[in-house]
Coordinates of C-alpha atoms in Angstrom, one line a residue:
M918 CA 25.3 5.8 23.4
I919 CA 21.5 6.1 23.7
Q920 CA 21.6 9.5 21.6
R921 CA 23.7 7.7 19.0
I922 CA 21.1 5.0 18.7
L923 CA 18.2 7.5 18.7
N924 CA 19.9 9.8 16.2
N925 CA 20.5 7.0 13.8
S926 CA 19.1 7.1 10.2
Y927 CA 17.7 3.7 10.4
T928 CA 16.0 4.3 13.8
I929 CA 14.3 7.4 12.4
L930 CA 13.3 5.5 9.3
I931 CA 11.7 2.8 11.4
A932 CA 9.9 5.3 13.5
R933 CA 8.6 7.2 10.4
L934 CA 7.5 3.8 8.7
V935 CA 5.7 2.7 11.9
L936 CA 4.0 6.0 12.7
G937 CA 3.2 6.8 9.1
T938 CA 1.7 3.5 8.4
I939 CA -0.5 3.7 11.5
F940 CA -1.8 7.1 10.6
V941 CA -2.4 6.1 7.0
M942 CA -4.2 2.9 8.1
Y943 CA -6.4 4.6 10.8
G944 CA -7.1 7.6 8.4
V945 CA -8.2 5.3 5.6
D946 CA -10.4 3.1 7.9
K947 CA -12.3 6.4 8.9
I948 CA -12.4 7.8 5.4
I949 CA -14.1 4.6 4.1
A950 CA -16.8 4.7 6.9
P951 CA -17.4 8.4 7.9
K952 CA -20.8 7.6 9.4
D953 CA -19.3 5.0 11.7
F954 CA -16.6 7.4 12.7
A955 CA -19.1 10.2 13.4
H956 CA -21.0 7.7 15.5
N957 CA -17.9 6.9 17.5
I958 CA -17.2 10.7 18.0
L959 CA -20.8 11.2 19.3
N960 CA -20.3 8.4 21.8
Y961 CA -17.6 10.4 23.5
K962 CA -20.2 13.1 24.3
M963 CA -17.6 15.8 24.0
L964 CA -18.5 17.7 20.8
P965 CA -21.8 19.4 19.7
E966 CA -23.5 17.4 16.9
V967 CA -23.0 20.3 14.5
V968 CA -19.2 19.9 14.8
V969 CA -19.1 16.0 14.7
N970 CA -19.7 15.7 10.9
I971 CA -17.1 18.3 10.1
F972 CA -14.7 16.5 12.3
A973 CA -15.6 13.1 11.0
L974 CA -15.0 14.3 7.4
T975 CA -11.8 16.2 7.9
L976 CA -9.8 14.5 10.6
P977 CA -9.3 11.2 8.7
W978 CA -8.0 13.0 5.7
L979 CA -5.6 14.9 8.0
E980 CA -4.4 11.6 9.5
A981 CA -3.9 9.9 6.2
I982 CA -2.0 12.8 4.6
C983 CA 0.2 13.2 7.6
G984 CA 0.9 9.5 7.5
I985 CA 1.8 9.6 3.7
L986 CA 4.1 12.6 4.3
L987 CA 5.9 10.8 7.2
L988 CA 6.3 7.8 5.0
L989 CA 7.7 9.8 2.2
G990 CA 9.9 11.9 4.5
I991 CA 8.5 15.3 3.6
R992 CA 8.5 18.0 6.2
L993 CA 9.5 15.6 9.1
R994 CA 9.3 18.1 11.9
A995 CA 6.0 19.6 10.9
N996 CA 4.4 16.2 10.5
A997 CA 5.9 15.0 13.7
I998 CA 4.3 17.9 15.5
L999 CA 1.0 17.4 13.6
S1000 CA 0.9 13.6 14.4
G1001 CA 1.9 14.3 18.0
A1002 CA -0.8 16.9 18.4
M1003 CA -3.5 14.5 17.0
T1004 CA -2.2 11.7 19.3
L1005 CA -2.4 14.1 22.4
M1006 CA -6.0 14.9 21.3
F1007 CA -6.9 11.2 21.0
M1008 CA -5.3 10.5 24.4
G1009 CA -7.2 13.3 26.0
A1010 CA -10.5 12.0 24.6
V1011 CA -9.7 8.5 25.7
S1012 CA -8.8 9.7 29.2
I1013 CA -11.9 11.7 29.5
A1014 CA -14.0 8.7 28.4
M1015 CA -12.3 6.5 31.0
I1016 CA -12.8 9.1 33.7
R1017 CA -16.5 9.3 32.7
G1018 CA -16.7 5.4 32.9
L1019 CA -17.7 5.1 29.3
E1020 CA -17.2 1.8 27.7
I1021 CA -17.1 2.8 24.1
N1022 CA -15.2 2.0 20.9
C1023 CA -12.3 4.4 20.7
G1024 CA -13.1 5.1 17.0
C1025 CA -9.4 4.7 16.0
S1026 CA -10.0 2.2 13.3
A1027 CA -12.5 -0.2 11.7
H1028 CA -11.7 -2.7 14.4
A1029 CA -13.5 -2.4 17.7
E1030 CA -11.1 -1.2 20.3
T1031 CA -12.5 -0.2 23.7
V1032 CA -11.1 2.9 25.4
G1033 CA -8.9 2.0 28.3
W1034 CA -5.3 1.7 29.6
P1035 CA -4.1 -0.5 26.7
K1036 CA -5.2 2.2 24.2
L1037 CA -3.5 4.9 26.2
M1038 CA -0.3 2.9 26.4
E1039 CA -0.4 2.4 22.6
D1040 CA -0.9 6.1 22.0
T1041 CA 1.9 6.9 24.3
G1042 CA 4.1 4.8 22.0
Y1043 CA 2.9 6.7 19.0
L1044 CA 3.5 10.0 20.9
L1045 CA 7.1 8.9 21.6
L1046 CA 7.7 8.0 18.0
A1047 CA 6.5 11.5 17.0
L1048 CA 8.8 13.1 19.6
L1049 CA 11.7 10.9 18.3
I1050 CA 11.1 12.1 14.7
Y1051 CA 10.8 15.7 15.9
L1052 CA 14.1 15.7 17.9
F1053 CA 16.1 13.8 15.3
P1054 CA 14.7 14.6 11.9
R1055 CA 17.2 12.7 9.8
K1056 CA 17.0 13.5 6.2
E1057 CA 18.5 10.2 4.8
F1058 CA 15.9 7.9 3.3
T1059 CA 13.5 10.9 2.6
L1060 CA 12.0 12.1 -0.5
E1061 CA 13.2 15.6 0.3
Y1062 CA 16.8 14.4 0.5
Y1063 CA 16.6 12.5 -2.7
V1064 CA 15.0 15.5 -4.6
T1065 CA 17.7 17.9 -3.1
S1066 CA 20.5 15.6 -4.1
L1067 CA 19.2 15.5 -7.7
Q1068 CA 19.0 19.3 -7.9
Q1069 CA 22.5 19.9 -6.9
E1070 CA 24.7 20.7 -9.7
P1071 CA 27.6 18.4 -10.3
T1072 CA 31.0 19.9 -9.6
V1073 CA 33.4 19.9 -12.5
T1074 CA 37.0 19.6 -11.9
A1075 CA 39.5 20.7 -14.5

């Protein structure tokens, strides 16, 4: 019964809409304020300064594009892997900051969110959504499905 619920077109649609929206919102927040995001990355004290600017300029675009593709339903499995990998990276950074005792802004969005257990639990939810989309990549309600159905030639019966 649980598999039937998880493998439901509407369940996957909701998972895509939630995860895609989060990635678009977080990505756009960082695209708008790359200096702030670079500063937040520096606060983690994990990357050399040379890499921080490259990271701050590319990661938000990757997040936003991944989110848009999830919303549209394009290459679901690939974008589930990408969003899951980014989420694992974020969880790793937050965990290391917590272990080091850093009380810093997580840098997730324009809103100040401190690293900590609540952020890790939130990210765990996002990771589970990515896993759900990967395991059950339903094609209904996707742009790929719509385009494919338009390209199929109609069958003519005599």
